Amino acid sequence: MGVHFPMLNKLAYRNVKRSAKDYRIYFLTMAIVAAFMFAFNTLLFSKDVRDAFQISGIMMVMLGLATFFIVLIVAWLIHYMAQFILEKRGREFGIYLLLGMKKKEIARLYIRESLLLGAGAFAAGLVFGLLLQQILLAIFYHMVQMDYYLHLELDKSCLLMTASCYGGCYLFAMLRCRWRFRKMNIRELMDSQKKNEEIKESHEQAKRLLLPAAAVFFLIFGLFLFGNKSWNEVTLSVFLTGLVLTIYLLYGGVSAWIICYVRNKKNAVYRKDNLFLLRQFSSKVRAMSFTMGTLTALFTLAVLGSAVALMFNHFQNQMLAGKFPFDVQVYSERPDDDFKREIQILKKETKLKEAFTYQIYENHTNQVNAWLYTHLSVFGDNYLKPDGTPDLEEIRKNEEMVYCDYDTYIGLSDYNHLRRMINLPEISLKNGEYAVHIKERVLNETGDFFPDFQINGADRELKFAGYHTECFSQDGQNGGDYIIVVPDCDIKTMRPYYAELAADIEGKAPANLKMLLDNDRRLDNVQGYGQTRETDGWQGDDENDFDYEDDFGNSCSGSDSIVVYAEKNLVRDNLIPEIKYMLLSVIFPLFYVGIVFLCVALTVLSVQQLSDAAKYRFRYQVLFQIGCSGREITKIIFKQLFGYYLCPAMISFLISAPVAVFAGSRFNFYTGAHVSAAFYFLCSAGVFLGIYAVYFMAAFVGFCRNVGSGIMIK
């Protein structure tokens, strides 16, 4: 006996309507996934974005990598849901077999239903995706300081990629389901719904030790995270492996502990509804221990990904502008450079208010650079000998070029002129004094160290007069991390090291100004004006001074890490959007992955509970018949769902909180950000809990509605 195609189509359509109603959260999540895929893929294929940024490939790589992980997790969700629905409808399919339908026809029916449900979710997701596209593009253009005018972008490549990723997930899941159908018989189909109804209790006393063992591992992990100074690949691999195993084994310990607690008949077991809730919770955790472990891992990744995204977002909003205090700044390795051609370009392309040329000097000393190379944590032990003393030979090589070969100096009058250009008050130095302008991040790490140095001026030793830590373009322009300010009479005895141009323009710089300056500099090098300067050998008096027979170069970049940008030509209005684009290439994919992972995990939690509502209905009817009011039953349902939702969220917070705080403290340390390390985790957890609450309330309302048949639920 076979089934005609019209009847099969009619049956499939009826089942899809029922599935969309029973699994509306799953349908909604798939629509959200499709919408996010379409909106974020727009950034990959938007012609305006590609034209605006020469480095648009970074966004493509990062979003492509994010899409890869999202496709994997969405494929897992579809496969999980397909298996879950198959188990719930096993009795129905068994009856189809008894009525004479073939396995191929049933498989074809089920696959058709799933594809129709997926197609409906995809269509709904595209409609929502068009709205999300406009929101995402508006946020993107605002963050890179560009104007955006609302317009729909329906790129064929974007639609094709979204449909391919989404459809590929379904195709993979459906092929697995078809293979499973071939191996099932009538008995397995009829009994599939009873698969997880019984608790198999064995060796519970031993298994409950998994809970304290997991707690000890988490404690050791936290102590090692904050106490260990040297993380290597082996240590990281051991802890990550242990963390994954602990997450999955933890739920076995939780279930065993509850079972043993109930067996021991503690007083709290018989208070109010505790016995009912404990048995329900232990049953669910035992049946879903692997799934709960996977969801906990997804929650942890979602929270950590969002926390890292918030770190970069805070940096670009609060600190990026300070890295470029001057409108335009140009570096030249030739100390006698007058920057005539650069000034001509500025006069032609902008309304130039002021162009100030000055020189950075050196005094054939390297004591400050050597001290920083051996004391800043960013260098570790790279410039130390095994006995802990400075490796002067390695410092002399200066292969990293973080600092110049010599310590850098500037005259007081030039320094004050630059301060006036960026609206900072002038400073004064008494006769025989010097000051230091240094990055606040570096000073916070090193403390007050300059008074220990011998700074020589014109036939005299200068006295230290204090630090200044305002933003001062110290990524290779006005020194690397620091510059020493000395009186003009003393700077005249030093040797010019390199030249700088600082310009103040009216209004916003043209979008191509940096490109014009870069092209002019390349032309200058081609014509042979970019020679390196030679100097005769010179021996300083301090033990940290070096005898250089040749000038190894005078370029540096400073010790910033994580976010580093060192260029010869700096145009603030051109660089800030470009760097923000680079940061958004990290921020957007992390938020993208985090939200999708979170929605996928919450979908599994919600669908599990809503699908079990029919089974729980009988149990709640019994409670109603023995005297529980509708209000009391509603409270019990709330407690049951709250405990079920709370468990993976709480465990994921216990794991992600120390990791996020540690990462935040390291991020602040290396970037100089002024915010609590816990701020990133708290904000990420707030977003997490907001989405969590929406899914929880949807599951709670749906559960009460499904259970409430025949019960007065209030």
PDB file of C-alpha atoms in Angstrom, residues 230-490:
ATOM      1  CA  SER A 230      53.263  32.303  32.401  1.00  0.00           C
ATOM      2  CA  TRP A 231      50.560  30.658  30.327  1.00  0.00           C
ATOM      3  CA  ASN A 232      51.860  28.316  27.657  1.00  0.00           C
ATOM      4  CA  GLU A 233      50.198  26.032  25.114  1.00  0.00           C
ATOM      5  CA  VAL A 234      50.449  22.934  27.334  1.00  0.00           C
ATOM      6  CA  THR A 235      48.935  24.625  30.389  1.00  0.00           C
ATOM      7  CA  LEU A 236      46.155  26.171  28.334  1.00  0.00           C
ATOM      8  CA  SER A 237      45.331  22.849  26.646  1.00  0.00           C
ATOM      9  CA  VAL A 238      45.191  21.014  29.993  1.00  0.00           C
ATOM     10  CA  PHE A 239      42.848  23.533  31.547  1.00  0.00           C
ATOM     11  CA  LEU A 240      40.575  23.779  28.498  1.00  0.00           C
ATOM     12  CA  THR A 241      40.289  19.992  28.307  1.00  0.00           C
ATOM     13  CA  GLY A 242      39.589  19.797  32.029  1.00  0.00           C
ATOM     14  CA  LEU A 243      37.045  22.595  31.763  1.00  0.00           C
ATOM     15  CA  VAL A 244      35.088  20.847  29.010  1.00  0.00           C
ATOM     16  CA  LEU A 245      35.100  17.508  30.860  1.00  0.00           C
ATOM     17  CA  THR A 246      34.088  19.182  34.108  1.00  0.00           C
ATOM     18  CA  ILE A 247      31.140  20.931  32.479  1.00  0.00           C
ATOM     19  CA  TYR A 248      29.756  17.660  31.129  1.00  0.00           C
ATOM     20  CA  LEU A 249      30.435  15.580  34.271  1.00  0.00           C
ATOM     21  CA  LEU A 250      29.083  18.263  36.592  1.00  0.00           C
ATOM     22  CA  TYR A 251      25.447  17.532  35.759  1.00  0.00           C
ATOM     23  CA  GLY A 252      25.870  13.868  36.638  1.00  0.00           C
ATOM     24  CA  GLY A 253      27.075  15.018  40.065  1.00  0.00           C
ATOM     25  CA  VAL A 254      24.159  17.439  40.467  1.00  0.00           C
ATOM     26  CA  SER A 255      21.598  14.735  39.651  1.00  0.00           C
ATOM     27  CA  ALA A 256      23.292  12.158  41.908  1.00  0.00           C
ATOM     28  CA  TRP A 257      23.464  14.642  44.776  1.00  0.00           C
ATOM     29  CA  ILE A 258      19.720  15.378  44.526  1.00  0.00           C
ATOM     30  CA  ILE A 259      18.859  11.665  44.351  1.00  0.00           C
ATOM     31  CA  CYS A 260      20.984  10.895  47.415  1.00  0.00           C
ATOM     32  CA  TYR A 261      19.489  13.872  49.235  1.00  0.00           C
ATOM     33  CA  VAL A 262      15.967  12.566  48.584  1.00  0.00           C
ATOM     34  CA  ARG A 263      16.960   9.002  49.563  1.00  0.00           C
ATOM     35  CA  ASN A 264      18.305  10.216  52.898  1.00  0.00           C
ATOM     36  CA  LYS A 265      14.886  11.748  53.605  1.00  0.00           C
ATOM     37  CA  LYS A 266      16.185  15.052  54.851  1.00  0.00           C
ATOM     38  CA  ASN A 267      13.656  17.333  56.515  1.00  0.00           C
ATOM     39  CA  ALA A 268      13.700  19.855  53.684  1.00  0.00           C
ATOM     40  CA  VAL A 269      12.557  17.172  51.213  1.00  0.00           C
ATOM     41  CA  TYR A 270       9.045  17.096  52.709  1.00  0.00           C
ATOM     42  CA  ARG A 271       8.528  20.823  52.987  1.00  0.00           C
ATOM     43  CA  LYS A 272       5.823  22.125  50.680  1.00  0.00           C
ATOM     44  CA  ASP A 273       6.494  21.064  47.079  1.00  0.00           C
ATOM     45  CA  ASN A 274      10.218  20.286  47.406  1.00  0.00           C
ATOM     46  CA  LEU A 275       9.914  16.530  46.838  1.00  0.00           C
ATOM     47  CA  PHE A 276       7.977  17.026  43.609  1.00  0.00           C
ATOM     48  CA  LEU A 277      10.396  19.641  42.296  1.00  0.00           C
ATOM     49  CA  LEU A 278      13.530  17.728  43.260  1.00  0.00           C
ATOM     50  CA  ARG A 279      12.365  14.555  41.554  1.00  0.00           C
ATOM     51  CA  GLN A 280      11.355  16.470  38.440  1.00  0.00           C
ATOM     52  CA  PHE A 281      14.644  18.345  38.274  1.00  0.00           C
ATOM     53  CA  SER A 282      16.874  15.314  38.893  1.00  0.00           C
ATOM     54  CA  SER A 283      14.979  13.349  36.246  1.00  0.00           C
ATOM     55  CA  LYS A 284      15.423  16.076  33.663  1.00  0.00           C
ATOM     56  CA  VAL A 285      19.088  16.702  34.450  1.00  0.00           C
ATOM     57  CA  ARG A 286      19.903  12.989  34.327  1.00  0.00           C
ATOM     58  CA  ALA A 287      18.112  12.516  30.995  1.00  0.00           C
ATOM     59  CA  MET A 288      19.666  15.651  29.468  1.00  0.00           C
ATOM     60  CA  SER A 289      23.112  15.727  31.097  1.00  0.00           C
ATOM     61  CA  PHE A 290      24.989  15.840  27.773  1.00  0.00           C
ATOM     62  CA  THR A 291      22.611  18.415  26.291  1.00  0.00           C
ATOM     63  CA  MET A 292      22.799  20.560  29.441  1.00  0.00           C
ATOM     64  CA  GLY A 293      26.588  20.439  29.279  1.00  0.00           C
ATOM     65  CA  THR A 294      26.508  21.568  25.646  1.00  0.00           C
ATOM     66  CA  LEU A 295      24.113  24.402  26.491  1.00  0.00           C
ATOM     67  CA  THR A 296      26.335  25.519  29.358  1.00  0.00           C
ATOM     68  CA  ALA A 297      29.306  25.631  26.986  1.00  0.00           C
ATOM     69  CA  LEU A 298      27.264  27.689  24.504  1.00  0.00           C
ATOM     70  CA  PHE A 299      26.155  30.101  27.230  1.00  0.00           C
ATOM     71  CA  THR A 300      29.759  30.492  28.386  1.00  0.00           C
ATOM     72  CA  LEU A 301      30.994  31.222  24.863  1.00  0.00           C
ATOM     73  CA  ALA A 302      28.143  33.686  24.305  1.00  0.00           C
ATOM     74  CA  VAL A 303      28.923  35.644  27.488  1.00  0.00           C
ATOM     75  CA  LEU A 304      32.686  35.676  26.873  1.00  0.00           C
ATOM     76  CA  GLY A 305      32.269  36.668  23.226  1.00  0.00           C
ATOM     77  CA  SER A 306      30.016  39.570  24.176  1.00  0.00           C
ATOM     78  CA  ALA A 307      32.426  40.644  26.937  1.00  0.00           C
ATOM     79  CA  VAL A 308      35.366  40.778  24.505  1.00  0.00           C
ATOM     80  CA  ALA A 309      33.232  42.702  22.000  1.00  0.00           C
ATOM     81  CA  LEU A 310      32.386  45.217  24.732  1.00  0.00           C
ATOM     82  CA  MET A 311      36.095  45.660  25.501  1.00  0.00           C
ATOM     83  CA  PHE A 312      36.882  46.718  21.948  1.00  0.00           C
ATOM     84  CA  ASN A 313      33.718  48.803  21.772  1.00  0.00           C
ATOM     85  CA  HIS A 314      34.677  50.698  24.924  1.00  0.00           C
ATOM     86  CA  PHE A 315      38.167  51.277  23.560  1.00  0.00           C
ATOM     87  CA  GLN A 316      36.948  52.735  20.293  1.00  0.00           C
ATOM     88  CA  ASN A 317      34.362  54.970  21.994  1.00  0.00           C
ATOM     89  CA  GLN A 318      36.437  56.270  24.887  1.00  0.00           C
ATOM     90  CA  MET A 319      40.126  56.080  23.976  1.00  0.00           C
ATOM     91  CA  LEU A 320      40.626  55.972  20.219  1.00  0.00           C
ATOM     92  CA  ALA A 321      40.289  59.726  19.653  1.00  0.00           C
ATOM     93  CA  GLY A 322      42.996  60.365  22.242  1.00  0.00           C
ATOM     94  CA  LYS A 323      45.550  58.340  20.263  1.00  0.00           C
ATOM     95  CA  PHE A 324      45.500  61.023  17.533  1.00  0.00           C
ATOM     96  CA  PRO A 325      45.339  64.437  19.256  1.00  0.00           C
ATOM     97  CA  PHE A 326      46.579  66.365  16.180  1.00  0.00           C
ATOM     98  CA  ASP A 327      44.574  66.840  12.986  1.00  0.00           C
ATOM     99  CA  VAL A 328      47.567  65.872  10.841  1.00  0.00           C
ATOM    100  CA  GLN A 329      51.002  64.639  11.836  1.00  0.00           C
ATOM    101  CA  VAL A 330      53.831  63.641   9.498  1.00  0.00           C
ATOM    102  CA  TYR A 331      57.091  61.906  10.405  1.00  0.00           C
ATOM    103  CA  SER A 332      60.369  62.218   8.497  1.00  0.00           C
ATOM    104  CA  GLU A 333      63.550  60.287   9.186  1.00  0.00           C
ATOM    105  CA  ARG A 334      65.492  63.312   7.851  1.00  0.00           C
ATOM    106  CA  PRO A 335      65.899  65.794  10.745  1.00  0.00           C
ATOM    107  CA  ASP A 336      66.419  68.677   8.274  1.00  0.00           C
ATOM    108  CA  ASP A 337      63.161  68.007   6.416  1.00  0.00           C
ATOM    109  CA  ASP A 338      61.090  71.199   5.961  1.00  0.00           C
ATOM    110  CA  PHE A 339      57.909  69.346   4.808  1.00  0.00           C
ATOM    111  CA  LYS A 340      57.308  71.832   1.973  1.00  0.00           C
ATOM    112  CA  ARG A 341      55.531  69.309  -0.242  1.00  0.00           C
ATOM    113  CA  GLU A 342      53.317  68.049   2.580  1.00  0.00           C
ATOM    114  CA  ILE A 343      52.367  71.617   3.496  1.00  0.00           C
ATOM    115  CA  GLN A 344      51.543  72.342  -0.161  1.00  0.00           C
ATOM    116  CA  ILE A 345      49.213  69.318  -0.207  1.00  0.00           C
ATOM    117  CA  LEU A 346      47.549  70.483   3.004  1.00  0.00           C
ATOM    118  CA  LYS A 347      47.061  74.004   1.644  1.00  0.00           C
ATOM    119  CA  LYS A 348      45.584  72.629  -1.564  1.00  0.00           C
ATOM    120  CA  GLU A 349      43.266  70.036  -0.036  1.00  0.00           C
ATOM    121  CA  THR A 350      42.250  71.701   3.258  1.00  0.00           C
ATOM    122  CA  LYS A 351      41.845  75.028   5.000  1.00  0.00           C
ATOM    123  CA  LEU A 352      45.154  74.980   6.829  1.00  0.00           C
ATOM    124  CA  LYS A 353      45.108  76.965  10.074  1.00  0.00           C
ATOM    125  CA  GLU A 354      48.621  76.141  11.261  1.00  0.00           C
ATOM    126  CA  ALA A 355      51.543  73.948  10.236  1.00  0.00           C
ATOM    127  CA  PHE A 356      54.301  73.544  12.812  1.00  0.00           C
ATOM    128  CA  THR A 357      57.569  71.744  12.074  1.00  0.00           C
ATOM    129  CA  TYR A 358      59.901  70.671  14.847  1.00  0.00           C
ATOM    130  CA  GLN A 359      62.628  68.171  15.639  1.00  0.00           C
ATOM    131  CA  ILE A 360      63.031  65.305  18.081  1.00  0.00           C
ATOM    132  CA  TYR A 361      66.553  65.011  19.524  1.00  0.00           C
ATOM    133  CA  GLU A 362      68.836  62.354  20.989  1.00  0.00           C
ATOM    134  CA  ASN A 363      71.813  62.593  23.310  1.00  0.00           C
ATOM    135  CA  HIS A 364      73.542  59.292  22.506  1.00  0.00           C
ATOM    136  CA  THR A 365      72.052  57.651  25.600  1.00  0.00           C
ATOM    137  CA  ASN A 366      69.892  54.569  25.801  1.00  0.00           C
ATOM    138  CA  GLN A 367      69.329  54.249  29.520  1.00  0.00           C
ATOM    139  CA  VAL A 368      65.555  54.904  29.458  1.00  0.00           C
ATOM    140  CA  ASN A 369      64.892  52.541  26.555  1.00  0.00           C
ATOM    141  CA  ALA A 370      66.996  49.813  28.184  1.00  0.00           C
ATOM    142  CA  TRP A 371      65.125  50.222  31.470  1.00  0.00           C
ATOM    143  CA  LEU A 372      61.722  49.956  29.785  1.00  0.00           C
ATOM    144  CA  TYR A 373      62.759  46.925  27.732  1.00  0.00           C
ATOM    145  CA  THR A 374      63.695  45.116  30.965  1.00  0.00           C
ATOM    146  CA  HIS A 375      60.825  46.245  33.221  1.00  0.00           C
ATOM    147  CA  LEU A 376      57.603  46.384  31.191  1.00  0.00           C
ATOM    148  CA  SER A 377      55.616  43.149  31.388  1.00  0.00           C
ATOM    149  CA  VAL A 378      54.806  43.269  27.668  1.00  0.00           C
ATOM    150  CA  PHE A 379      58.439  42.240  26.985  1.00  0.00           C
ATOM    151  CA  GLY A 380      58.538  39.505  29.616  1.00  0.00           C
ATOM    152  CA  ASP A 381      62.070  38.103  29.930  1.00  0.00           C
ATOM    153  CA  ASN A 382      63.061  38.781  26.322  1.00  0.00           C
ATOM    154  CA  TYR A 383      65.745  41.274  27.325  1.00  0.00           C
ATOM    155  CA  LEU A 384      66.918  39.632  30.532  1.00  0.00           C
ATOM    156  CA  LYS A 385      69.686  37.126  31.031  1.00  0.00           C
ATOM    157  CA  PRO A 386      69.001  33.884  32.951  1.00  0.00           C
ATOM    158  CA  ASP A 387      70.445  35.523  36.095  1.00  0.00           C
ATOM    159  CA  GLY A 388      67.930  38.381  35.808  1.00  0.00           C
ATOM    160  CA  THR A 389      70.365  41.092  34.686  1.00  0.00           C
ATOM    161  CA  PRO A 390      69.752  43.168  31.514  1.00  0.00           C
ATOM    162  CA  ASP A 391      70.912  41.570  28.272  1.00  0.00           C
ATOM    163  CA  LEU A 392      72.625  44.665  26.867  1.00  0.00           C
ATOM    164  CA  GLU A 393      73.639  42.965  23.627  1.00  0.00           C
ATOM    165  CA  GLU A 394      70.044  41.959  22.861  1.00  0.00           C
ATOM    166  CA  ILE A 395      68.820  45.448  23.743  1.00  0.00           C
ATOM    167  CA  ARG A 396      71.454  46.938  21.423  1.00  0.00           C
ATOM    168  CA  LYS A 397      70.088  44.902  18.501  1.00  0.00           C
ATOM    169  CA  ASN A 398      66.672  46.530  19.030  1.00  0.00           C
ATOM    170  CA  GLU A 399      65.000  44.036  16.683  1.00  0.00           C
ATOM    171  CA  GLU A 400      61.451  44.832  17.828  1.00  0.00           C
ATOM    172  CA  MET A 401      61.897  48.603  17.225  1.00  0.00           C
ATOM    173  CA  VAL A 402      59.404  49.382  20.002  1.00  0.00           C
ATOM    174  CA  TYR A 403      61.703  52.220  21.029  1.00  0.00           C
ATOM    175  CA  CYS A 404      64.283  54.148  19.032  1.00  0.00           C
ATOM    176  CA  ASP A 405      67.938  53.237  19.297  1.00  0.00           C
ATOM    177  CA  TYR A 406      68.471  56.285  21.495  1.00  0.00           C
ATOM    178  CA  ASP A 407      66.393  58.044  24.147  1.00  0.00           C
ATOM    179  CA  THR A 408      64.203  60.805  22.672  1.00  0.00           C
ATOM    180  CA  TYR A 409      64.176  64.487  23.715  1.00  0.00           C
ATOM    181  CA  ILE A 410      62.240  67.624  22.791  1.00  0.00           C
ATOM    182  CA  GLY A 411      62.861  71.300  23.506  1.00  0.00           C
ATOM    183  CA  LEU A 412      60.566  73.119  25.947  1.00  0.00           C
ATOM    184  CA  SER A 413      59.393  75.753  23.463  1.00  0.00           C
ATOM    185  CA  ASP A 414      58.455  73.134  20.838  1.00  0.00           C
ATOM    186  CA  TYR A 415      56.735  71.064  23.502  1.00  0.00           C
ATOM    187  CA  ASN A 416      54.651  74.009  24.727  1.00  0.00           C
ATOM    188  CA  HIS A 417      53.760  74.953  21.163  1.00  0.00           C
ATOM    189  CA  LEU A 418      52.386  71.443  20.609  1.00  0.00           C
ATOM    190  CA  ARG A 419      50.442  71.624  23.874  1.00  0.00           C
ATOM    191  CA  ARG A 420      48.821  74.867  22.755  1.00  0.00           C
ATOM    192  CA  MET A 421      47.773  73.233  19.477  1.00  0.00           C
ATOM    193  CA  ILE A 422      45.767  70.589  21.352  1.00  0.00           C
ATOM    194  CA  ASN A 423      44.424  73.010  23.996  1.00  0.00           C
ATOM    195  CA  LEU A 424      46.658  71.906  26.852  1.00  0.00           C
ATOM    196  CA  PRO A 425      48.212  74.432  29.284  1.00  0.00           C
ATOM    197  CA  GLU A 426      51.888  75.215  28.927  1.00  0.00           C
ATOM    198  CA  ILE A 427      54.414  73.982  31.466  1.00  0.00           C
ATOM    199  CA  SER A 428      57.436  75.747  32.886  1.00  0.00           C
ATOM    200  CA  LEU A 429      60.833  74.398  33.852  1.00  0.00           C
ATOM    201  CA  LYS A 430      63.299  76.045  36.156  1.00  0.00           C
ATOM    202  CA  ASN A 431      66.895  76.363  35.122  1.00  0.00           C
ATOM    203  CA  GLY A 432      68.495  72.911  35.233  1.00  0.00           C
ATOM    204  CA  GLU A 433      65.255  70.904  35.296  1.00  0.00           C
ATOM    205  CA  TYR A 434      63.637  68.442  32.919  1.00  0.00           C
ATOM    206  CA  ALA A 435      60.146  66.893  32.642  1.00  0.00           C
ATOM    207  CA  VAL A 436      58.849  63.687  31.112  1.00  0.00           C
ATOM    208  CA  HIS A 437      55.741  63.222  29.003  1.00  0.00           C
ATOM    209  CA  ILE A 438      54.784  59.559  29.247  1.00  0.00           C
ATOM    210  CA  LYS A 439      51.763  57.390  28.562  1.00  0.00           C
ATOM    211  CA  GLU A 440      49.630  56.991  31.640  1.00  0.00           C
ATOM    212  CA  ARG A 441      49.459  53.233  31.085  1.00  0.00           C
ATOM    213  CA  VAL A 442      53.258  52.929  31.188  1.00  0.00           C
ATOM    214  CA  LEU A 443      53.606  55.140  34.260  1.00  0.00           C
ATOM    215  CA  ASN A 444      50.935  53.157  36.113  1.00  0.00           C
ATOM    216  CA  GLU A 445      52.945  49.981  35.527  1.00  0.00           C
ATOM    217  CA  THR A 446      56.458  51.278  36.170  1.00  0.00           C
ATOM    218  CA  GLY A 447      55.824  53.817  38.890  1.00  0.00           C
ATOM    219  CA  ASP A 448      58.128  56.781  39.474  1.00  0.00           C
ATOM    220  CA  PHE A 449      61.405  55.653  37.892  1.00  0.00           C
ATOM    221  CA  PHE A 450      62.926  58.705  36.161  1.00  0.00           C
ATOM    222  CA  PRO A 451      64.540  60.307  39.232  1.00  0.00           C
ATOM    223  CA  ASP A 452      67.013  57.402  39.224  1.00  0.00           C
ATOM    224  CA  PHE A 453      68.390  58.391  35.812  1.00  0.00           C
ATOM    225  CA  GLN A 454      71.168  60.808  35.011  1.00  0.00           C
ATOM    226  CA  ILE A 455      69.925  63.255  32.379  1.00  0.00           C
ATOM    227  CA  ASN A 456      72.660  65.537  31.105  1.00  0.00           C
ATOM    228  CA  GLY A 457      72.136  68.920  29.520  1.00  0.00           C
ATOM    229  CA  ALA A 458      74.620  71.582  28.497  1.00  0.00           C
ATOM    230  CA  ASP A 459      77.576  70.687  30.716  1.00  0.00           C
ATOM    231  CA  ARG A 460      75.322  69.976  33.687  1.00  0.00           C
ATOM    232  CA  GLU A 461      73.078  67.328  35.186  1.00  0.00           C
ATOM    233  CA  LEU A 462      69.365  68.129  35.003  1.00  0.00           C
ATOM    234  CA  LYS A 463      66.950  67.516  37.860  1.00  0.00           C
ATOM    235  CA  PHE A 464      63.631  65.737  37.465  1.00  0.00           C
ATOM    236  CA  ALA A 465      60.617  68.106  37.636  1.00  0.00           C
ATOM    237  CA  GLY A 466      57.615  65.784  37.119  1.00  0.00           C
ATOM    238  CA  TYR A 467      55.473  63.733  34.737  1.00  0.00           C
ATOM    239  CA  HIS A 468      52.767  64.678  32.227  1.00  0.00           C
ATOM    240  CA  THR A 469      50.415  61.980  30.943  1.00  0.00           C
ATOM    241  CA  GLU A 470      47.955  63.653  28.547  1.00  0.00           C
ATOM    242  CA  CYS A 471      47.432  62.097  25.107  1.00  0.00           C
ATOM    243  CA  PHE A 472      50.375  63.299  23.028  1.00  0.00           C
ATOM    244  CA  SER A 473      50.749  61.054  19.961  1.00  0.00           C
ATOM    245  CA  GLN A 474      53.478  58.814  21.355  1.00  0.00           C
ATOM    246  CA  ASP A 475      53.284  55.803  19.049  1.00  0.00           C
ATOM    247  CA  GLY A 476      56.470  56.747  17.205  1.00  0.00           C
ATOM    248  CA  GLN A 477      55.849  60.450  16.558  1.00  0.00           C
ATOM    249  CA  ASN A 478      56.579  62.316  19.791  1.00  0.00           C
ATOM    250  CA  GLY A 479      58.706  59.439  21.011  1.00  0.00           C
ATOM    251  CA  GLY A 480      57.649  55.901  21.747  1.00  0.00           C
ATOM    252  CA  ASP A 481      55.705  55.809  25.049  1.00  0.00           C
ATOM    253  CA  TYR A 482      57.708  58.762  26.445  1.00  0.00           C
ATOM    254  CA  ILE A 483      59.677  61.865  25.562  1.00  0.00           C
ATOM    255  CA  ILE A 484      62.026  63.912  27.764  1.00  0.00           C
ATOM    256  CA  VAL A 485      61.383  67.671  27.824  1.00  0.00           C
ATOM    257  CA  VAL A 486      64.483  69.821  28.447  1.00  0.00           C
ATOM    258  CA  PRO A 487      65.111  73.593  28.361  1.00  0.00           C
ATOM    259  CA  ASP A 488      65.953  75.087  24.943  1.00  0.00           C
ATOM    260  CA  CYS A 489      69.477  75.962  26.019  1.00  0.00           C
ATOM    261  CA  ASP A 490      70.126  72.273  26.724  1.00  0.00           C
TER     262      ASP A 490
END
